[in-house]
Structure formats: structure tokens, C-alpha cells
Short mmCIF file of C-alpha atoms in Angstrom, two decimals:
data_model
loop_
_atom_site.label_atom_id
_atom_site.label_comp_id
_atom_site.label_asym_id
_atom_site.label_seq_id
_atom_site.Cartn_x
_atom_site.Cartn_y
_atom_site.Cartn_z
CA GLU A 1146 179.30 0.40 -154.05
CA ALA A 1147 176.58 2.72 -152.71
CA GLN A 1148 178.27 5.63 -151.02
CA VAL A 1149 178.58 9.30 -150.21
CA THR A 1150 181.94 10.74 -151.25
CA GLN A 1151 183.39 13.90 -149.76
CA ASN A 1152 186.50 15.79 -150.84
CA PRO A 1153 188.86 16.86 -149.52
CA ARG A 1154 189.11 14.61 -146.45
CA TYR A 1155 191.57 16.98 -144.78
CA LEU A 1156 192.20 20.66 -145.42
CA ILE A 1157 194.17 23.38 -143.68
CA THR A 1158 193.46 26.88 -144.92
CA VAL A 1159 193.74 30.50 -143.83
CA THR A 1160 191.09 33.00 -142.79
CA GLY A 1161 189.25 34.51 -145.73
CA LYS A 1162 190.36 32.09 -148.44
CA LYS A 1163 187.27 30.73 -150.16
CA LEU A 1164 186.92 26.97 -150.22
CA THR A 1165 184.49 24.33 -151.38
CA VAL A 1166 183.93 20.88 -149.93
CA THR A 1167 182.37 18.61 -152.53
CA CYS A 1168 179.82 15.89 -151.81
CA SER A 1169 178.55 13.33 -154.27
CA GLN A 1170 176.21 10.36 -153.83
CA ASN A 1171 175.56 7.50 -156.26
CA MET A 1172 172.29 6.22 -154.77
CA ASN A 1173 169.86 8.55 -156.59
CA HIS A 1174 168.85 9.98 -153.19
CA GLU A 1175 166.60 13.03 -153.18
CA TYR A 1176 167.60 14.33 -149.74
CA MET A 1177 171.08 15.62 -148.93
CA SER A 1178 172.40 17.43 -145.88
CA TRP A 1179 175.55 18.91 -144.35
CA TYR A 1180 176.48 18.60 -140.68
CA ARG A 1181 179.34 19.82 -138.57
CA GLN A 1182 180.63 17.85 -135.62
CA ASP A 1183 182.26 19.60 -132.67
CA PRO A 1184 183.33 18.10 -129.33
CA GLY A 1185 180.50 18.10 -126.81
CA LEU A 1186 178.02 19.47 -129.36
CA GLY A 1187 177.35 16.39 -131.46
CA LEU A 1188 176.17 16.78 -135.04
CA ARG A 1189 174.54 20.07 -136.01
CA GLN A 1190 172.82 20.58 -139.33
CA ILE A 1191 174.16 23.37 -141.56
CA TYR A 1192 171.99 23.13 -144.68
CA TYR A 1193 169.81 20.52 -146.31
CA SER A 1194 168.20 19.91 -149.67
CA MET A 1195 164.95 18.03 -150.27
CA ASN A 1196 165.56 17.88 -154.03
CA VAL A 1197 167.29 19.54 -156.96
CA GLU A 1198 167.22 23.35 -156.74
CA VAL A 1199 165.63 23.19 -153.26
CA THR A 1200 167.84 24.11 -150.29
CA ASP A 1201 167.01 25.16 -146.73
CA LYS A 1202 168.90 26.39 -143.69
CA GLY A 1203 169.59 24.03 -140.84
CA ASP A 1204 170.51 25.04 -137.31
CA VAL A 1205 173.91 26.63 -137.98
CA PRO A 1206 173.91 28.07 -141.54
CA GLU A 1207 175.87 31.28 -140.88
CA GLY A 1208 179.04 31.53 -142.95
CA TYR A 1209 178.07 28.72 -145.33
CA LYS A 1210 176.45 28.41 -148.74
CA VAL A 1211 175.24 25.38 -150.66
CA SER A 1212 173.85 24.59 -154.08
CA ARG A 1213 171.96 21.65 -155.55
CA LYS A 1214 172.14 21.92 -159.33
CA GLU A 1215 172.26 18.17 -159.84
CA LYS A 1216 170.70 15.39 -157.81
CA ARG A 1217 173.98 13.67 -157.01
CA ASN A 1218 176.05 16.71 -155.90
CA PHE A 1219 175.68 19.02 -152.91
CA PRO A 1220 178.79 21.18 -152.42
CA LEU A 1221 179.40 23.18 -149.24
CA ILE A 1222 180.93 26.60 -149.83
CA LEU A 1223 182.75 28.72 -147.28
CA GLU A 1224 183.08 32.15 -148.94
CA SER A 1225 185.29 33.64 -146.22
CA PRO A 1226 186.31 30.97 -143.71
CA SER A 1227 186.99 31.95 -140.11
CA PRO A 1228 188.68 29.99 -137.29
CA ASN A 1229 185.31 29.19 -135.68
CA GLN A 1230 184.54 27.10 -138.76
CA THR A 1231 187.32 24.70 -137.85
CA SER A 1232 185.40 21.46 -137.51
CA LEU A 1233 184.68 17.99 -138.85
CA TYR A 1234 182.10 18.16 -141.63
CA PHE A 1235 179.80 15.38 -142.79
CA CYS A 1236 177.65 15.15 -145.88
CA ALA A 1237 174.72 12.73 -145.75
CA SER A 1238 171.95 11.61 -148.06
CA SER A 1239 168.73 9.60 -147.88
CA VAL A 1240 166.01 8.39 -150.20
CA ALA A 1241 163.65 11.14 -149.07
CA GLY A 1242 163.30 13.61 -146.25
CA GLY A 1243 159.94 12.45 -144.98
CA SER A 1244 159.12 10.85 -141.68
CA GLY A 1245 160.26 7.24 -141.40
CA ALA A 1246 162.36 7.50 -144.55
CA ASN A 1247 165.22 9.53 -143.24
CA VAL A 1248 167.79 6.75 -142.87
CA LEU A 1249 170.88 8.76 -143.61
CA THR A 1250 173.99 7.47 -145.33
CA PHE A 1251 176.99 9.55 -144.25
CA GLY A 1252 180.24 10.33 -146.01
CA ALA A 1253 183.54 9.68 -144.26
CA GLY A 1254 183.96 13.29 -143.16
CA SER A 1255 186.12 16.29 -144.05
CA ARG A 1256 188.33 17.74 -141.34
CA LEU A 1257 188.78 21.46 -141.90
CA THR A 1258 191.22 23.70 -140.03
CA VAL A 1259 191.07 27.46 -140.53
CA LEU A 1260 194.14 29.34 -139.29
CA GLY B 1104 168.85 25.00 -132.45
CA GLN B 1105 167.63 22.15 -130.30
CA GLN B 1106 170.00 19.40 -129.23
CA LEU B 1107 169.40 16.16 -127.44
CA ASN B 1108 171.26 15.45 -124.21
CA GLN B 1109 173.11 12.18 -124.08
CA SER B 1110 174.67 10.63 -121.01
CA PRO B 1111 177.20 9.67 -120.10
CA GLN B 1112 179.45 11.88 -122.22
CA SER B 1113 182.13 9.20 -122.21
CA MET B 1114 182.65 5.69 -120.87
CA PHE B 1115 185.77 3.65 -120.25
CA ILE B 1116 184.92 0.01 -119.70
CA GLN B 1117 186.53 -3.39 -119.71
CA GLU B 1118 185.82 -5.95 -122.41
CA GLY B 1119 182.89 -8.14 -121.43
CA GLU B 1120 181.04 -5.46 -119.46
CA ASP B 1121 177.55 -4.31 -120.34
CA VAL B 1122 177.01 -0.68 -121.37
CA SER B 1123 174.00 1.58 -120.95
CA MET B 1124 173.50 5.06 -122.36
CA ASN B 1125 170.51 7.31 -122.72
CA CYS B 1126 169.22 10.30 -124.59
CA THR B 1127 166.70 12.85 -123.35
CA SER B 1128 164.79 15.69 -124.94
CA SER B 1129 162.41 18.43 -123.92
CA SER B 1130 160.37 17.65 -127.04
CA ILE B 1131 158.41 14.65 -128.23
CA PHE B 1132 159.71 12.67 -131.20
CA ASN B 1133 157.94 10.20 -133.49
CA THR B 1134 161.09 8.27 -134.32
CA TRP B 1135 164.27 7.59 -132.38
CA LEU B 1136 167.47 6.45 -134.08
CA TRP B 1137 170.85 5.28 -132.79
CA TYR B 1138 174.02 5.75 -134.87
CA LYS B 1139 177.61 4.65 -134.27
CA GLN B 1140 180.64 6.56 -135.51
CA GLU B 1141 183.93 4.68 -135.69
CA PRO B 1142 187.22 6.59 -135.75
CA GLY B 1143 187.78 8.24 -139.15
CA GLU B 1144 184.34 7.32 -140.46
CA GLY B 1145 180.88 8.79 -140.72
CA PRO B 1146 178.01 7.65 -138.47
CA VAL B 1147 176.23 4.43 -139.40
CA LEU B 1148 172.66 3.57 -138.38
CA LEU B 1149 172.41 0.85 -135.73
CA ILE B 1150 168.76 0.77 -134.69
CA ALA B 1151 165.56 2.65 -135.59
CA LEU B 1152 162.55 2.87 -133.23
CA TYR B 1153 159.11 3.95 -134.47
CA LYS B 1154 156.71 3.42 -131.59
CA ALA B 1155 156.58 4.55 -127.95
CA GLY B 1156 157.58 1.69 -125.66
CA GLU B 1157 159.18 -0.27 -128.51
CA LEU B 1158 162.15 -2.45 -127.62
CA THR B 1159 164.36 -3.48 -130.56
CA SER B 1160 167.52 -5.59 -130.70
CA ASN B 1161 170.35 -5.80 -133.21
CA GLY B 1162 172.76 -8.51 -132.07
CA ARG B 1163 174.23 -7.45 -128.74
CA LEU B 1164 172.54 -4.06 -128.98
CA THR B 1165 169.12 -3.30 -127.54
CA ALA B 1166 167.37 0.06 -127.77
CA GLN B 1167 164.11 1.32 -126.33
CA PHE B 1168 161.77 4.13 -127.34
CA GLY B 1169 160.68 5.81 -124.07
CA ILE B 1170 157.00 5.80 -123.14
CA THR B 1171 156.95 9.59 -122.86
CA ARG B 1172 158.47 9.84 -126.40
CA LYS B 1173 161.04 12.22 -124.94
CA ASP B 1174 163.81 9.71 -124.34
CA SER B 1175 165.54 6.62 -125.61
CA PHE B 1176 168.03 4.11 -124.23
CA LEU B 1177 170.74 1.95 -125.78
CA ASN B 1178 172.29 -1.08 -124.13
CA ILE B 1179 175.29 -3.05 -125.36
CA SER B 1180 175.84 -6.44 -123.77
CA ALA B 1181 179.19 -8.19 -123.36
CA SER B 1182 181.22 -5.37 -124.95
CA ILE B 1183 184.13 -6.16 -127.29
CA PRO B 1184 187.00 -3.94 -128.49
CA SER B 1185 185.28 -3.19 -131.83
CA ASP B 1186 182.43 -1.49 -129.94
CA VAL B 1187 184.77 1.53 -129.58
CA GLY B 1188 183.35 4.69 -131.11
CA ILE B 1189 180.94 7.54 -130.57
CA TYR B 1190 177.27 6.66 -130.24
CA PHE B 1191 174.71 9.26 -131.31
CA CYS B 1192 171.01 9.24 -130.69
CA ALA B 1193 168.73 11.17 -133.02
CA GLY B 1194 165.10 12.18 -132.72
CA GLN B 1195 162.95 12.74 -135.76
CA ASN B 1196 159.68 14.51 -136.55
CA THR B 1197 158.57 14.92 -140.21
CA ASP B 1198 161.72 15.98 -142.06
CA LYS B 1199 163.59 17.35 -139.04
CA LEU B 1200 166.29 15.17 -137.54
CA ILE B 1201 168.02 16.30 -134.33
CA PHE B 1202 171.18 14.58 -133.11
CA GLY B 1203 172.38 14.09 -129.57
CA THR B 1204 175.69 15.25 -128.19
CA GLY B 1205 177.20 11.77 -128.38
CA THR B 1206 178.60 9.17 -125.97
CA ARG B 1207 182.23 8.21 -126.51
CA LEU B 1208 182.89 4.56 -125.65
CA GLN B 1209 186.33 3.11 -124.99
CA VAL B 1210 186.72 -0.63 -124.39
CA PHE B 1211 189.86 -2.02 -122.81
CA PRO B 1212 190.86 -5.67 -123.27
#
């Protein structure tokens, strides 16, 4: 089944403890992206990647890192999480990032709580 | 970063009623998209609009690309309980996709 898989789905952690949220897609998509969803703010883009070894900042990149060493994986790294990073995170992928082709397939989400 | 304004923020309706929601922007977009997010899931694409003035249907859903290219509308006719969820609009230019703030829909039997 074509899908985007995120892990973990739920995580409670403490301030400053490094964590990684993994994202993997099995559709050979070139474009991958991370979003955070907060009440009243909708989906905001954190980072995106047009292809392997190419990553760019989205609208809210502060406090996050990403890497794209392989086409299928796009992990989101929080080096020193803070409570304002408590949110619902979504990974998404699409065939390409160009106009008209950006039909995103989303993962099921990872709910992160930072105490 | 830019966000699109969606209204209403939330809706509580009775099964069988029609629903209308809209999305507005201060910028022009070349493509408008509507996604639905069900509880515990990621958003799923419902309708894509590529041309100003375009009206597109998907079952009971109808969406329109505003003539000014700064807005879009989504209508759901004869709502059913499984229409519950958060509806997001998204505007796209080249490789930049901006999402709206979402409209939360609750349908009561």
C-alpha cells in the first residue's frame, strides 16, 4: 500500500532531551515536507526537501533540523525540544514539488508533548 | 509566514444540511486545493482547482476557484455524519504551498 509512515505516533518528552521523528515513504516521491498543526493556525511548513541532499527552510524552521540522505526517508530532529514545540506533526510527500504536481500524501501524524 | 484565512472557524450542523466555507488570501494563487482531515489521520486531498472561475465537483462536494484568484469556496450538500473533520484550503504558486487555518465541521444526526 502506498503510504507515508511516521514514528512515533505519540511521544511525551522533557525539555532539552533530543528526539527524532522518522518519516518514510514507499512511493519513490522526490518531494518531502514536514508540517506542524496547531489550533487556529492550521498547517505550517517547517522544512521541505525537493530531492536527496536538498533541504530548505519552510515558514517555522527554528528549533528543528532535517536530513535527506535517502529518497524514502526524511527525519525531523529536535535537538533541544522546548514546550512551544508541543504540537501535532505531519510528514508529507509528493511526486515533485513543481506547480500542478504538488498533490501531497500525508502521514497519520505524530503528537508530541514537551514538558 | 503567510497564512490563508478560512471561515467559519467551526461549524455545528444537523445531518442533511448544506455547508459552505471559504478561504481568502491577500495574494494571488495559481492553484487552489481543498483537503479534509479526519480525527487521528493526516489530511487527504478532496478537490484541486487550476483555473480562475473553475467550478469542480466531487460527489456531494463542490469547490470554486475565485475570479480574483485570491479566494476559494467549498460547499458540501446534504451533509452526513462521516463529513466530520477539519477542512483545509491551500493555495499554491510554483513549489510553495500555503495552508489555511482550517474549518472544523461537526455533524449531528
